[in-house]
GROMACS .gro file of C-alpha atoms in nm:
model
  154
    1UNK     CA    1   0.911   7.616   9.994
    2UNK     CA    2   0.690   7.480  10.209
    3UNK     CA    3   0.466   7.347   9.948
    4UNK     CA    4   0.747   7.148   9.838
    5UNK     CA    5   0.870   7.012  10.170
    6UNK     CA    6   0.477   6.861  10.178
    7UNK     CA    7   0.504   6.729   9.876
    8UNK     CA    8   0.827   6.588   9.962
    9UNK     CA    9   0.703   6.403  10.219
   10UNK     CA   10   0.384   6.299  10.110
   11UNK     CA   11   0.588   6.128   9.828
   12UNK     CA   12   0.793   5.945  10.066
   13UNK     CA   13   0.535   5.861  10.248
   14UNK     CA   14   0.340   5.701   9.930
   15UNK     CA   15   0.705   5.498   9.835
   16UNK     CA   16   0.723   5.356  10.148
   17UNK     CA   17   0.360   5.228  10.139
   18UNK     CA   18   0.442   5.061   9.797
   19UNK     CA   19   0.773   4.905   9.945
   20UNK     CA   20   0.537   4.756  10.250
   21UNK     CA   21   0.318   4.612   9.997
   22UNK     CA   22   0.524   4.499   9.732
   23UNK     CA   23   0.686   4.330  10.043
   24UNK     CA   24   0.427   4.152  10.161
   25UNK     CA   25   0.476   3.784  10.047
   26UNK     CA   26   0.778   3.809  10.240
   27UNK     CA   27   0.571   3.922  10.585
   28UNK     CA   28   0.687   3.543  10.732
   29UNK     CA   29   1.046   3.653  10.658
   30UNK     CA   30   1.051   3.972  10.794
   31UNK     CA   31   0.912   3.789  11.116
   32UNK     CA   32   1.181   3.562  11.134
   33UNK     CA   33   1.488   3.805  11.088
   34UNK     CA   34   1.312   4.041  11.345
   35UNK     CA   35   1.340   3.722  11.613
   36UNK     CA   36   1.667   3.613  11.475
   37UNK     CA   37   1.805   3.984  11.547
   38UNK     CA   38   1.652   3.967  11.890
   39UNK     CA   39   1.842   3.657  11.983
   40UNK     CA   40   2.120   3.794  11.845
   41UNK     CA   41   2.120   4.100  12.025
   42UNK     CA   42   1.991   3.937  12.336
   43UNK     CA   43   2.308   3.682  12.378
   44UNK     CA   44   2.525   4.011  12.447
   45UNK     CA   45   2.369   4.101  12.798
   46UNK     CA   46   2.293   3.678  12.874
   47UNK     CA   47   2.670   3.690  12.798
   48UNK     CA   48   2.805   3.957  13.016
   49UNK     CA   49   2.514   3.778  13.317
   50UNK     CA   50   2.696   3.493  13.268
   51UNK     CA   51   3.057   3.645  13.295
   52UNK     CA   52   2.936   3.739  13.677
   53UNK     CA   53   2.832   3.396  13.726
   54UNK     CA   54   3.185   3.248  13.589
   55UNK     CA   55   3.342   3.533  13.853
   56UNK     CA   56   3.100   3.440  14.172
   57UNK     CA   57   3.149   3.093  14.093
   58UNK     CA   58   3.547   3.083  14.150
   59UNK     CA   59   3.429   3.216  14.518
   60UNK     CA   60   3.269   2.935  14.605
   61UNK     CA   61   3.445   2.763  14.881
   62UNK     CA   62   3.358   2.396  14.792
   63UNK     CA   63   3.566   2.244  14.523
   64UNK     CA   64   3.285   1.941  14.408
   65UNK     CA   65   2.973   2.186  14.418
   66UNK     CA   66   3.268   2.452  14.256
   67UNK     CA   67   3.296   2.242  13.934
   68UNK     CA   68   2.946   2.119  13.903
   69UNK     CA   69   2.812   2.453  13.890
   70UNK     CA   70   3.100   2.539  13.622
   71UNK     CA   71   3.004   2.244  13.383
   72UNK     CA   72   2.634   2.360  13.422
   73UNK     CA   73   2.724   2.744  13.330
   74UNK     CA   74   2.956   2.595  13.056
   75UNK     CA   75   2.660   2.488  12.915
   76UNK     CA   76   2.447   2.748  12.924
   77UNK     CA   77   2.763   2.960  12.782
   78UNK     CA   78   2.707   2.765  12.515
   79UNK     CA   79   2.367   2.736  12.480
   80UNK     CA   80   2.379   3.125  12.462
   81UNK     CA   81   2.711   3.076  12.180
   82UNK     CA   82   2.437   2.851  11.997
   83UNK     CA   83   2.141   3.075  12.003
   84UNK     CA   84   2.340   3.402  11.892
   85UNK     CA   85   2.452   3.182  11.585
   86UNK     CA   86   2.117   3.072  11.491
   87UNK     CA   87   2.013   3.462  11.581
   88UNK     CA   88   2.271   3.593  11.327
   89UNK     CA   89   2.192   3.310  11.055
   90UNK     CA   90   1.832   3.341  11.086
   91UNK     CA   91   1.844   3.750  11.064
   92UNK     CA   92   2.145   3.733  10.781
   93UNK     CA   93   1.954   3.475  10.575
   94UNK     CA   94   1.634   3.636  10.648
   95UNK     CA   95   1.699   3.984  10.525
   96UNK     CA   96   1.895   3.901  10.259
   97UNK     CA   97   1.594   3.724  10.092
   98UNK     CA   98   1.342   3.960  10.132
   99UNK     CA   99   1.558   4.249  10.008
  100UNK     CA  100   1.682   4.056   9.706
  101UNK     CA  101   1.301   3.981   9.626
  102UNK     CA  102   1.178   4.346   9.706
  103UNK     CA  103   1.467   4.424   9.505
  104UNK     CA  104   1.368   4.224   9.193
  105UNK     CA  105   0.991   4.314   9.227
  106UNK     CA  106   1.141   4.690   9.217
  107UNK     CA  107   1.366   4.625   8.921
  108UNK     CA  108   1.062   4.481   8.774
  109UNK     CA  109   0.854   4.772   8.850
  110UNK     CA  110   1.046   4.993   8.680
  111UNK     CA  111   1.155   4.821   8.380
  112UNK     CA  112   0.773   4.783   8.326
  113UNK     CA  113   0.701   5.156   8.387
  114UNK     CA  114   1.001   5.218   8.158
  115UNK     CA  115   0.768   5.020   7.882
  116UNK     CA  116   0.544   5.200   7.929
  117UNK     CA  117   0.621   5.586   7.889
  118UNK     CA  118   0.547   5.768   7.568
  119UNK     CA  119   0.851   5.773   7.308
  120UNK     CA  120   0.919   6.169   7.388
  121UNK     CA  121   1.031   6.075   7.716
  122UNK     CA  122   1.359   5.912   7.631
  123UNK     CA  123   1.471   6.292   7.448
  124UNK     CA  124   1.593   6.395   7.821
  125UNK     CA  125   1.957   6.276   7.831
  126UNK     CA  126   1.925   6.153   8.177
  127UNK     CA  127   1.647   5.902   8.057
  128UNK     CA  128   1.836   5.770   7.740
  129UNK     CA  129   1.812   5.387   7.692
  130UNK     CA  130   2.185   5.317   7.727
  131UNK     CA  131   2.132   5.507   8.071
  132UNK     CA  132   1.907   5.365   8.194
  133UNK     CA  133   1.990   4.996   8.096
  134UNK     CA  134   2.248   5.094   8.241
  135UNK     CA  135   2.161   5.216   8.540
  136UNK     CA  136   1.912   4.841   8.595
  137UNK     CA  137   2.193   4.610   8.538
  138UNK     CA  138   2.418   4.801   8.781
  139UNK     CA  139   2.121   4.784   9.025
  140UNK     CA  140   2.151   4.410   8.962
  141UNK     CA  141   2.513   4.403   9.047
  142UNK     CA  142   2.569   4.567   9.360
  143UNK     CA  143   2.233   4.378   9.475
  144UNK     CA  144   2.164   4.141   9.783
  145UNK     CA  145   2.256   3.814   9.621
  146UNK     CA  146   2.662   3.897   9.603
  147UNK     CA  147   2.633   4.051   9.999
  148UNK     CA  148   2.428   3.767  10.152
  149UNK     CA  149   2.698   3.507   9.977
  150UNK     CA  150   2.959   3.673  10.158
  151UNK     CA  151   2.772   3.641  10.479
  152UNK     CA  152   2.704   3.257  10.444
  153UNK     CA  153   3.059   3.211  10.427
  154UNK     CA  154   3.186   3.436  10.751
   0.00000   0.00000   0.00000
């Protein structure tokens, strides 16, 4: 049992370091949605800062200095509203690219591998070509491309 648990995991292990590499010409990508998902999630506690502001403001005795200090928080409210877009565009976009390439290059992968395997290995049911044609093109479908589409237009 425990042999298998190890070689479990050192199996994991060795698919993850082929996903990091196959995913390497999108390294610049990755960068980018990791900043764009720190903006985004970074504009909920400038939000809730600024939401005390707004309150300590309406305290403020002078009227002139009252509404000059609103128009400037105005517009760092939405300077923040701004950011958090570009955060959640940047991340969205991003992502969706890299996983529809690392996607592709896996599709590709395997169709080639597929190719490749000796004529006695398509006997086992589970590995019959209309399976596993089957099982690439539905791969395709329920991909990145349809899900990142959707996010463009929210």
């Amino acid at each position: 049992a425990d042999d298998d648990a190890a070689a479990a995991a050192a199996a994991a292990r060795a698919a993850k370091r082929w996903l990091w590499q196959l995913s390497r010409p999108e390294r610049p990508l990755l960068a980018l949605g990791l900043l764009g998902s720190l903006l985004g999630g970074l504009a909920f506690p400038a939000i809730g800062y600024l939401i005390s502001e707004f309150i300590a403001l309406f305290f403020n005795p002078r009227t002139a200095a009252m509404r000059r200090d609103a128009r400037t928080w105005a517009l760092v409210f939405a300077g923040v509203g701004v950011t958090q877009a570009l955060g959640g565009y940047l991340s969205k976009s991003c992502f969706g690219r890299l996983t529809e390439a690392l996607a592709r290059r896996v599709r590709v992968a395997s169709f080639e591998k597929m190719l490749r395997q000796h004529v006695g290995w398509y006997d086992d049911p589970r590995r019959a070509p209309g399976a596993l044609s089957a099982r690439l093109a539905t791969a395709r479908r329920r991909g990145a491309p349809s899900r990142r589409r959707r996010s463009r237009c929210a």
